[in-house]
Amino acid sequence: GAVVSQHPSRVICKSGTSVKIECRSLDFQATTMFWYRQFPKQSLMLMATSNEGSKATYEQGVEKDKFLINHASLTLSTLTVTSAHPEDSSFYICSASPGSYGYTFGSGTRLTVV
Amino acid sequence: GENVEQHPSTLSVQEGDSAVIKCTYSDSASNYFPWYKQELGKRPQLIIDIRSNVGEKKDQRIAVTLNKTAKHFSLHITETQPEDSAVYFCAAGGINNNDMRFGAGTRLTVKP
């Protein structure tokens, strides 16, 4: 089945630093990938749609300068949280669709900003 | 855009009983309705999905029904087991995740 790999699984960073999260589709090409954020005991909130070779589409209220997305190839999208602050601490998760079978999630990244 | 509402937010049942989770959606153009199970700290796992040209789908103890006219769909779990305890999310959108939106989730607890 379709597999989406996400790294790192956990990261702790200091306030003001940047963190990069990678999302890879392992056995299929994904022209589009999706980035979600999930706070404790809450649902998944779509942050942005990552488009291969073009700019990402951000949801309302998501700062594109803070959450930089790069989709440089058909199998890799990255999310960089710039100048991270404690309120950015959350579970970040990506997903991609292999076609007509819906979509598959990565394993998620738990970000803690101290 | 799509708006998905999910009820109940928490559900507790005895082992062996059935559990039903209901969702409504707003966009009549949505044609794909997956259900995900998420255990604590892990990724959501697709457990069943239904497309708009089907009214009901069953996979062993899990079934999903869809009423496109009323814009609601439900997850039914029969003969519940403790390992069914998790958070369940419904979602609605396009088949390739275009404008896919999630419900708020239902925390299911199955008591042994």
XYZ file of N, CA and C in Angstrom:
678
model
N 0.812 -1.205 0.000
C 0.000 0.000 0.000
C 0.838 1.242 0.000
N 0.195 2.378 -0.206
C 0.885 3.657 -0.243
C 1.482 3.996 1.123
N 2.717 4.449 1.116
C 3.402 4.783 2.362
C 3.912 6.214 2.294
N 3.658 6.942 3.354
C 4.178 8.303 3.493
C 5.080 8.322 4.719
N 6.305 8.737 4.519
C 7.285 8.777 5.599
C 7.492 10.217 6.043
N 7.538 10.427 7.341
C 7.693 11.781 7.879
C 8.789 11.775 8.939
N 9.668 12.792 8.854
C 10.770 12.901 9.815
C 11.014 14.356 10.179
N 11.433 14.648 11.388
C 11.608 13.684 12.481
C 10.270 13.364 13.150
N 10.246 12.383 14.013
C 9.018 12.054 14.720
C 8.839 12.966 15.929
N 9.961 13.362 16.510
C 9.903 14.285 17.637
C 11.042 15.277 17.519
N 10.792 16.498 17.897
C 11.853 17.497 17.905
C 11.570 18.518 18.998
N 12.625 18.841 19.693
C 12.562 19.899 20.705
C 13.512 20.990 20.267
N 13.039 22.192 20.209
C 13.906 23.283 19.776
C 13.737 24.481 20.700
N 14.702 25.353 20.647
C 14.657 26.567 21.451
C 13.832 27.634 20.748
N 13.188 28.444 21.526
C 12.387 29.532 20.990
C 13.251 30.427 20.103
N 12.743 30.753 18.927
C 13.471 31.615 18.004
C 14.212 30.872 16.913
N 14.357 29.581 17.084
C 15.046 28.789 16.049
C 14.040 28.242 15.042
N 14.572 27.646 13.980
C 13.717 27.084 12.933
C 13.827 25.570 12.912
N 12.765 24.944 12.501
C 12.709 23.483 12.446
C 12.158 23.051 11.096
N 12.816 22.070 10.478
C 12.360 21.553 9.195
C 11.791 20.148 9.377
N 10.636 19.918 8.798
C 9.981 18.610 8.832
C 9.844 18.119 7.399
N 10.222 16.868 7.187
C 10.173 16.285 5.847
C 9.040 15.279 5.710
N 8.441 15.289 4.542
C 7.371 14.343 4.233
C 7.674 13.727 2.869
N 7.794 12.402 2.838
C 8.147 11.715 1.594
C 7.112 10.661 1.242
N 6.740 10.614 -0.017
C 5.928 9.511 -0.500
C 6.902 8.454 -1.000
N 6.820 7.256 -0.441
C 7.855 6.245 -0.693
C 7.618 5.412 -1.927
N 6.395 5.155 -2.272
C 6.149 4.255 -3.400
C 5.171 4.824 -4.413
N 5.025 6.147 -4.376
C 4.177 6.784 -5.376
C 4.594 8.240 -5.498
N 4.204 8.836 -6.583
C 4.497 10.251 -6.786
C 3.308 11.083 -6.337
N 3.622 12.185 -5.709
C 2.566 13.038 -5.173
C 2.791 14.474 -5.624
N 1.995 14.913 -6.572
C 2.112 16.305 -6.993
C 1.556 17.244 -5.930
N 0.753 16.698 -5.067
C 0.157 17.488 -3.996
C 0.319 16.773 -2.666
N 0.734 17.502 -1.675
C 0.792 16.980 -0.318
C 0.114 17.992 0.594
N -0.310 17.527 1.733
C -1.073 18.359 2.640
C -0.436 18.359 4.024
N -0.436 19.522 4.630
C 0.125 19.658 5.972
C -0.977 20.032 6.961
N -1.018 19.266 8.063
C -2.007 19.495 9.100
C -1.308 19.775 10.428
N -2.046 20.417 11.299
C -1.587 20.625 12.674
C -2.677 20.093 13.584
N -2.258 19.422 14.619
C -3.221 18.865 15.562
C -2.802 19.203 16.982
N -3.616 19.984 17.668
C -3.373 20.282 19.066
C -3.962 19.163 19.908
N -3.497 19.032 21.151
C -3.972 17.925 21.993
C -5.487 17.854 22.076
N -5.996 16.678 21.881
C -7.423 16.394 21.982
C -8.259 17.181 20.982
N -7.630 17.598 19.908
C -8.380 18.310 18.878
C -8.246 17.610 17.533
N -8.998 18.096 16.578
C -8.995 17.482 15.261
C -7.803 17.959 14.440
N -7.671 17.392 13.271
C -6.610 17.811 12.355
C -7.075 19.050 11.601
N -6.246 20.059 11.625
C -6.566 21.301 10.934
C -5.633 21.471 9.743
N -6.217 21.590 8.568
C -5.405 21.767 7.371
C -4.709 23.117 7.425
N -3.387 23.090 7.269
C -2.603 24.317 7.267
C -2.379 24.812 5.846
N -1.967 23.883 4.986
C -1.602 24.299 3.635
C -1.565 23.099 2.709
N -1.701 23.393 1.439
C -1.577 22.403 0.384
C -0.277 22.670 -0.346
N 0.563 21.668 -0.391
C 1.877 21.788 -1.012
C 1.810 21.287 -2.451
N 2.216 22.109 -3.384
C 2.123 21.780 -4.802
C 3.520 21.669 -5.419
N 3.795 20.535 -6.031
C 5.108 20.319 -6.638
C 5.387 21.347 -7.723
N 6.484 22.047 -7.587
C 6.906 22.994 -8.598
C 6.230 24.343 -8.552
N 5.387 24.549 -7.594
C 4.736 25.853 -7.495
C 4.512 26.213 -6.032
N 3.951 27.379 -5.810
C 3.756 27.858 -4.443
C 2.676 27.059 -3.723
N 2.854 26.961 -2.422
C 1.859 26.286 -1.604
C 0.631 27.178 -1.433
N -0.473 26.545 -1.167
C -1.714 27.260 -0.895
C -1.990 27.161 0.593
N -2.088 28.306 1.252
C -2.254 28.332 2.696
C -3.709 28.569 3.080
N -4.095 27.936 4.163
C -5.438 28.153 4.693
C -5.491 29.504 5.402
N -6.680 30.002 5.497
C -6.867 31.300 6.146
C -6.360 31.249 7.577
N -5.588 32.252 7.922
C -5.075 32.342 9.279
C -3.721 31.697 9.471
N -3.200 31.018 8.469
C -1.881 30.393 8.567
C -0.856 31.315 7.912
N 0.179 31.681 8.670
C 1.178 32.620 8.180
C 2.154 31.911 7.248
N 2.155 32.298 6.000
C 3.021 31.640 5.029
C 4.493 31.960 5.261
N 4.783 33.092 5.863
C 6.181 33.436 6.133
C 6.714 32.698 7.347
N 5.817 32.216 8.165
C 6.231 31.471 9.346
C 6.327 29.975 9.052
N 5.426 29.497 8.260
C 5.393 28.075 7.918
C 5.754 27.948 6.423
N 7.048 27.794 6.189
C 7.547 27.738 4.817
C 7.410 26.323 4.267
N 6.826 26.221 3.107
C 6.632 24.919 2.482
C 7.351 24.882 1.154
N 8.092 23.788 0.950
C 8.808 23.573 -0.302
C 8.480 22.184 -0.812
N 8.068 22.101 -2.054
C 7.710 20.808 -2.658
C 8.537 20.679 -3.936
N 9.822 20.369 -3.734
C 10.785 20.437 -4.826
C 10.753 19.234 -5.747
N 10.195 18.138 -5.294
C 10.145 16.953 -6.143
C 8.793 16.272 -5.975
N 8.568 15.261 -6.778
C 7.285 14.558 -6.735
C 7.147 13.636 -5.533
N 8.203 13.526 -4.740
C 8.127 12.641 -3.582
C 8.503 13.312 -2.269
N 8.788 14.602 -2.295
C 9.243 15.255 -1.072
C 8.629 16.639 -0.903
N 8.050 16.847 0.272
C 7.599 18.172 0.673
C 8.181 18.456 2.050
N 8.596 19.694 2.271
C 9.131 20.070 3.578
C 8.351 21.244 4.151
N 8.205 21.199 5.459
C 7.577 22.283 6.206
C 8.615 22.827 7.170
N 8.916 24.086 7.069
C 9.862 24.716 7.993
C 9.115 25.702 8.871
N 9.188 25.451 10.162
C 8.596 26.369 11.133
C 9.693 27.363 11.502
N 9.552 28.595 11.089
C 10.598 29.595 11.305
C 10.339 30.369 12.590
N 11.432 30.757 13.238
C 11.335 31.528 14.478
C 10.257 30.942 15.391
N 10.443 29.685 15.706
C 9.425 28.960 16.478
C 9.242 29.557 17.878
N 8.005 29.509 18.336
C 7.666 29.973 19.683
C 6.887 28.873 20.385
N 6.789 28.926 21.701
C 6.088 27.864 22.426
C 4.677 27.584 21.910
N 3.998 28.598 21.423
C 2.638 28.367 20.927
C 2.599 27.577 19.621
N 3.780 27.404 19.011
C 3.867 26.572 17.802
C 3.994 25.098 18.144
N 4.175 24.808 19.417
C 4.273 23.411 19.838
C 2.979 22.694 19.479
N 3.114 21.606 18.758
C 1.944 20.885 18.269
C 2.387 19.599 17.593
N 1.415 18.858 17.126
C 1.657 17.653 16.326
C 1.411 18.044 14.873
N 2.451 17.943 14.055
C 2.341 18.291 12.638
C 2.340 16.999 11.832
N 1.424 16.914 10.890
C 1.290 15.671 10.145
C 1.000 15.979 8.685
N 1.618 15.207 7.806
C 1.417 15.431 6.378
C 0.596 14.280 5.810
N 0.066 14.502 4.639
C -0.633 13.431 3.939
C -0.469 13.614 2.442
N -0.657 12.535 1.719
C -0.583 12.569 0.263
C -1.521 11.518 -0.289
N -1.933 11.743 -1.516
C -2.864 10.804 -2.136
C -2.170 10.051 -3.263
N -2.223 8.728 -3.239
C -1.635 7.936 -4.321
C -2.549 7.843 -5.533
N -3.690 8.489 -5.472
C -4.582 8.434 -6.632
C -6.014 8.305 -6.193
N -6.634 7.229 -6.593
C -8.062 7.105 -6.328
C -8.363 6.382 -5.023
N -7.401 6.309 -4.149
C -7.607 5.577 -2.902
C -7.589 6.477 -1.687
N -8.019 7.688 -1.866
C -7.992 8.589 -0.736
C -6.574 9.026 -0.464
N -6.233 9.182 0.786
C -4.888 9.649 1.084
C -4.328 8.950 2.310
N -3.026 9.032 2.421
C -2.286 8.364 3.487
C -1.545 9.405 4.307
N -1.540 9.200 5.614
C -0.853 10.135 6.500
C 0.573 9.693 6.784
N 1.428 10.675 7.005
C 2.738 10.404 7.576
C 2.571 10.087 9.051
N 3.673 9.740 9.700
C 3.610 9.334 11.103
C 3.548 10.516 12.063
N 3.696 11.709 11.538
C 3.559 12.895 12.378
C 4.850 13.318 13.042
N 4.925 14.575 13.392
C 6.072 15.146 14.089
C 5.568 15.926 15.286
N 6.039 15.536 16.450
C 5.652 16.280 17.648
C 6.708 17.340 17.917
N 6.335 18.563 17.756
C 7.251 19.689 17.956
C 7.005 20.313 19.316
N 8.086 20.441 20.058
C 8.036 21.135 21.350
C 9.023 22.288 21.311
N 8.544 23.478 21.527
C 9.393 24.664 21.523
C 9.551 25.139 22.966
N 10.798 25.195 23.406
C 11.052 25.554 24.810
C 11.714 26.944 24.903
N -16.253 26.644 1.424
C -15.587 25.385 1.620
C -16.411 24.422 2.441
N -15.879 23.229 2.599
C -16.579 22.176 3.324
C -16.515 22.424 4.825
N -17.596 22.075 5.516
C -17.664 22.141 6.974
C -18.238 20.815 7.465
N -17.511 20.160 8.334
C -17.931 18.844 8.818
C -18.178 18.903 10.318
N -19.324 18.414 10.730
C -19.648 18.336 12.150
C -19.776 16.873 12.548
N -19.280 16.560 13.730
C -19.233 15.174 14.187
C -19.771 15.065 15.600
N -20.567 14.026 15.821
C -21.164 13.800 17.154
C -21.232 12.298 17.427
N -21.103 11.872 18.666
C -20.785 12.703 19.825
C -19.285 12.955 19.933
N -18.886 13.788 20.836
C -17.459 14.040 21.026
C -16.817 12.931 21.855
N -17.591 12.342 22.743
C -17.122 11.186 23.501
C -18.214 10.136 23.518
N -17.786 8.883 23.548
C -18.730 7.773 23.527
C -18.134 6.623 24.326
N -18.882 6.143 25.286
C -18.424 5.027 26.103
C -19.426 3.892 25.985
N -18.938 2.708 25.655
C -19.811 1.546 25.495
C -19.197 0.349 26.202
N -20.033 -0.625 26.488
C -19.555 -1.887 27.058
C -19.075 -2.789 25.921
N -18.084 -3.559 26.226
C -17.570 -4.513 25.244
C -18.713 -5.369 24.727
N -18.750 -5.503 23.395
C -19.807 -6.294 22.774
C -20.968 -5.468 22.257
N -21.108 -4.252 22.801
C -22.176 -3.378 22.323
C -21.765 -2.727 21.000
N -22.723 -2.050 20.399
C -22.453 -1.321 19.154
C -22.171 0.147 19.451
N -21.440 0.765 18.550
C -21.136 2.200 18.660
C -21.474 2.871 17.339
N -22.085 4.027 17.424
C -22.460 4.774 16.222
C -21.953 6.209 16.343
N -21.286 6.652 15.323
C -20.777 8.027 15.262
C -21.354 8.678 14.009
N -21.831 9.903 14.168
C -22.518 10.558 13.060
C -21.814 11.840 12.635
N -21.838 12.086 11.341
C -21.241 13.306 10.796
C -22.177 13.934 9.774
N -22.134 15.245 9.710
C -22.839 15.972 8.656
C -21.841 16.835 7.922
N -22.132 17.118 6.663
C -21.244 17.956 5.873
C -22.076 18.996 5.138
N -21.397 20.010 4.629
C -22.135 21.141 4.073
C -22.046 21.247 2.558
N -20.966 20.756 1.974
C -20.732 20.947 0.543
C -21.303 19.776 -0.261
N -22.337 20.043 -1.030
C -22.973 18.976 -1.802
C -22.044 18.407 -2.876
N -20.953 19.111 -3.170
C -20.001 18.617 -4.164
C -19.059 17.554 -3.598
N -19.003 17.420 -2.291
C -18.137 16.398 -1.695
C -18.592 15.024 -2.153
N -17.613 14.181 -2.491
C -17.981 12.865 -2.997
C -17.164 11.730 -2.380
N -16.406 12.054 -1.355
C -15.572 11.036 -0.723
C -15.605 11.236 0.777
N -15.893 10.139 1.519
C -16.120 10.256 2.957
C -15.353 9.151 3.683
N -14.142 9.444 4.104
C -13.356 8.445 4.829
C -13.537 8.568 6.338
N -13.248 7.478 7.015
C -13.225 7.464 8.475
C -11.838 7.020 8.922
N -11.319 7.722 9.918
C -9.989 7.435 10.410
C -10.035 7.107 11.904
N -9.152 6.201 12.289
C -8.971 5.854 13.697
C -7.595 6.334 14.109
N -7.523 7.084 15.193
C -6.241 7.591 15.645
C -6.011 7.201 17.102
N -4.964 6.454 17.314
C -4.556 6.130 18.676
C -3.597 7.202 19.162
N -3.472 7.321 20.452
C -2.739 8.416 21.064
C -1.319 8.532 20.511
N -1.004 9.709 19.980
C 0.343 9.979 19.495
C 0.699 9.341 18.168
N -0.283 8.734 17.523
C -0.005 8.058 16.261
C -0.755 8.694 15.103
N -0.391 8.270 13.925
C -1.043 8.829 12.747
C -2.454 8.276 12.603
N -3.349 9.047 12.000
C -4.680 8.511 11.702
C -4.565 7.375 10.692
N -5.343 6.353 10.911
C -5.354 5.201 10.015
C -6.732 5.094 9.385
N -6.751 4.975 8.076
C -8.020 4.818 7.372
C -8.631 3.467 7.731
N -9.880 3.480 8.176
C -10.524 2.221 8.530
C -11.611 1.845 7.533
N -12.237 2.816 6.947
C -13.252 2.554 5.938
C -13.572 3.862 5.233
N -13.997 3.768 4.000
C -14.394 4.965 3.275
C -15.576 4.643 2.369
N -16.253 5.679 1.946
C -17.408 5.482 1.076
C -17.442 6.610 0.064
N -17.819 6.266 -1.133
C -17.950 7.257 -2.187
C -19.410 7.585 -2.409
N -19.644 8.699 -3.048
C -21.012 9.222 -3.094
C -21.961 8.383 -3.930
N -21.448 7.449 -4.706
C -22.343 6.635 -5.511
C -22.774 5.352 -4.772
N -22.414 5.295 -3.497
C -22.748 4.125 -2.686
C -23.460 4.584 -1.423
N -24.482 3.859 -0.981
C -25.209 4.263 0.212
C -24.726 3.594 1.474
N -24.085 2.438 1.319
C -23.647 1.705 2.494
C -22.461 0.814 2.113
N -21.563 0.674 3.067
C -20.401 -0.191 2.852
C -20.064 -0.870 4.161
N -19.705 -2.144 4.081
C -19.429 -2.887 5.304
C -18.113 -3.633 5.168
N -17.372 -3.652 6.291
C -16.124 -4.404 6.334
C -16.038 -5.049 7.700
N -16.429 -6.284 7.786
C -16.449 -7.048 9.024
C -17.309 -6.332 10.060
N -16.707 -5.846 11.149
C -17.516 -5.242 12.209
C -17.796 -3.761 11.974
N -17.270 -3.230 10.908
C -17.388 -1.796 10.648
C -18.261 -1.555 9.423
N -19.156 -0.595 9.527
C -20.005 -0.234 8.401
C -20.150 1.281 8.362
N -20.329 1.796 7.178
C -20.577 3.221 7.015
C -21.799 3.394 6.123
N -22.646 4.335 6.481
C -23.813 4.663 5.670
C -23.729 6.114 5.242
N -24.263 6.404 4.092
C -24.227 7.754 3.534
C -25.610 8.135 3.028
N -26.068 9.301 3.427
C -27.309 9.864 2.927
C -26.958 11.196 2.270
N -26.825 11.187 0.961
C -26.382 12.397 0.251
C -27.449 13.487 0.285
N -28.690 13.087 0.290
C -29.757 14.090 0.315
C -29.702 14.903 1.594
N -29.524 14.189 2.698
C -29.480 14.848 3.992
C -28.072 15.323 4.347
N -27.102 14.933 3.548
C -25.693 15.293 3.786
C -25.232 14.793 5.155
N -25.477 13.533 5.414
C -24.898 12.970 6.620
C -24.447 11.538 6.382
N -23.459 11.146 7.165
C -22.911 9.799 7.066
C -22.528 9.325 8.454
N -22.565 8.030 8.641
C -22.383 7.464 9.977
C -21.446 6.270 9.941
N -20.765 6.102 11.050
C -19.895 4.940 11.251
C -20.555 4.036 12.286
N -20.617 2.751 11.975
C -21.212 1.782 12.886
C -20.167 0.717 13.199
N -19.920 0.526 14.474
C -19.009 -0.536 14.895
C -19.816 -1.511 15.733
N -19.866 -2.765 15.313
C -20.604 -3.771 16.071
C -19.635 -4.633 16.873
N -20.173 -5.286 17.880
C -19.383 -6.196 18.729
C -18.074 -5.524 19.156
N -18.184 -4.368 19.743
C -16.987 -3.582 20.075
C -16.059 -4.341 21.013
N -14.770 -4.050 20.853
C -13.724 -4.668 21.665
C -12.875 -3.558 22.290
N -12.206 -3.829 23.389
C -11.381 -2.793 24.022
C -10.374 -2.157 23.069
N -9.858 -2.929 22.136
C -8.892 -2.373 21.188
C -9.518 -1.418 20.178
N -10.832 -1.317 20.187
C -11.484 -0.314 19.342
C -11.406 1.069 19.983
N -10.999 1.126 21.229
C -10.889 2.415 21.924
C -9.855 3.291 21.227
N -10.275 4.480 20.815
C -9.409 5.410 20.079
C -10.238 6.650 19.769
N -9.621 7.569 19.057
C -10.369 8.718 18.546
C -10.676 8.454 17.076
N -11.905 8.659 16.709
C -12.341 8.429 15.336
C -12.698 9.771 14.696
N -12.197 9.961 13.477
C -12.467 11.185 12.725
C -13.198 10.846 11.435
N -14.221 11.594 11.148
C -14.810 11.524 9.827
C -14.223 12.655 8.992
N -14.347 12.533 7.692
C -13.874 13.586 6.801
C -14.734 13.586 5.552
N -14.748 14.714 4.887
C -15.519 14.842 3.655
C -14.762 15.729 2.685
N -14.859 15.403 1.416
C -14.188 16.215 0.418
C -14.130 15.504 -0.914
N -13.164 15.942 -1.737
C -12.957 15.304 -3.018
C -12.175 14.023 -2.861
N -12.226 13.156 -3.816
C -11.613 11.830 -3.693
C -10.101 11.920 -3.594
N -9.511 12.972 -4.089
C -8.070 13.154 -3.977
C -7.718 14.204 -2.951
N -8.516 14.302 -1.947
C -8.237 15.157 -0.800
C -8.411 16.639 -1.092
N -8.964 16.990 -2.226
C -9.225 18.390 -2.469
C -10.261 18.895 -1.478
N -9.864 19.920 -0.756
C -10.775 20.521 0.221
C -11.275 19.510 1.241
N -10.466 18.523 1.575
C -10.851 17.549 2.589
C -10.881 18.226 3.946
N -11.959 18.032 4.664
C -12.085 18.607 6.002
C -12.465 17.511 6.980
N -11.951 17.662 8.206
C -12.188 16.654 9.218
C -13.238 17.095 10.223
N -13.942 16.140 10.765
C -14.790 16.397 11.918
C -13.927 16.578 13.153
N -14.546 16.962 14.233
C -13.807 17.277 15.464
C -13.312 16.035 16.187
N -13.822 14.879 15.815
C -13.366 13.640 16.434
C -14.303 13.138 17.505
N -14.296 11.825 17.690
C -15.073 11.164 18.742
C -14.141 10.243 19.503
N -14.063 10.470 20.802
C -13.238 9.591 21.624
C -14.089 8.424 22.088
N -13.805 7.247 21.531
C -14.556 6.040 21.874
C -13.805 5.249 22.936
N -14.512 4.906 23.978
C -13.963 4.047 25.026
C -14.817 2.797 25.116
N -14.185 1.651 24.971
C -14.895 0.382 25.101
C -14.460 -0.253 26.411
N -15.413 -0.404 27.313
C -15.109 -0.931 28.638
C -15.200 -2.450 28.631
N -14.161 -3.104 29.173
C -14.192 -4.570 29.176
C -15.231 -5.105 30.151
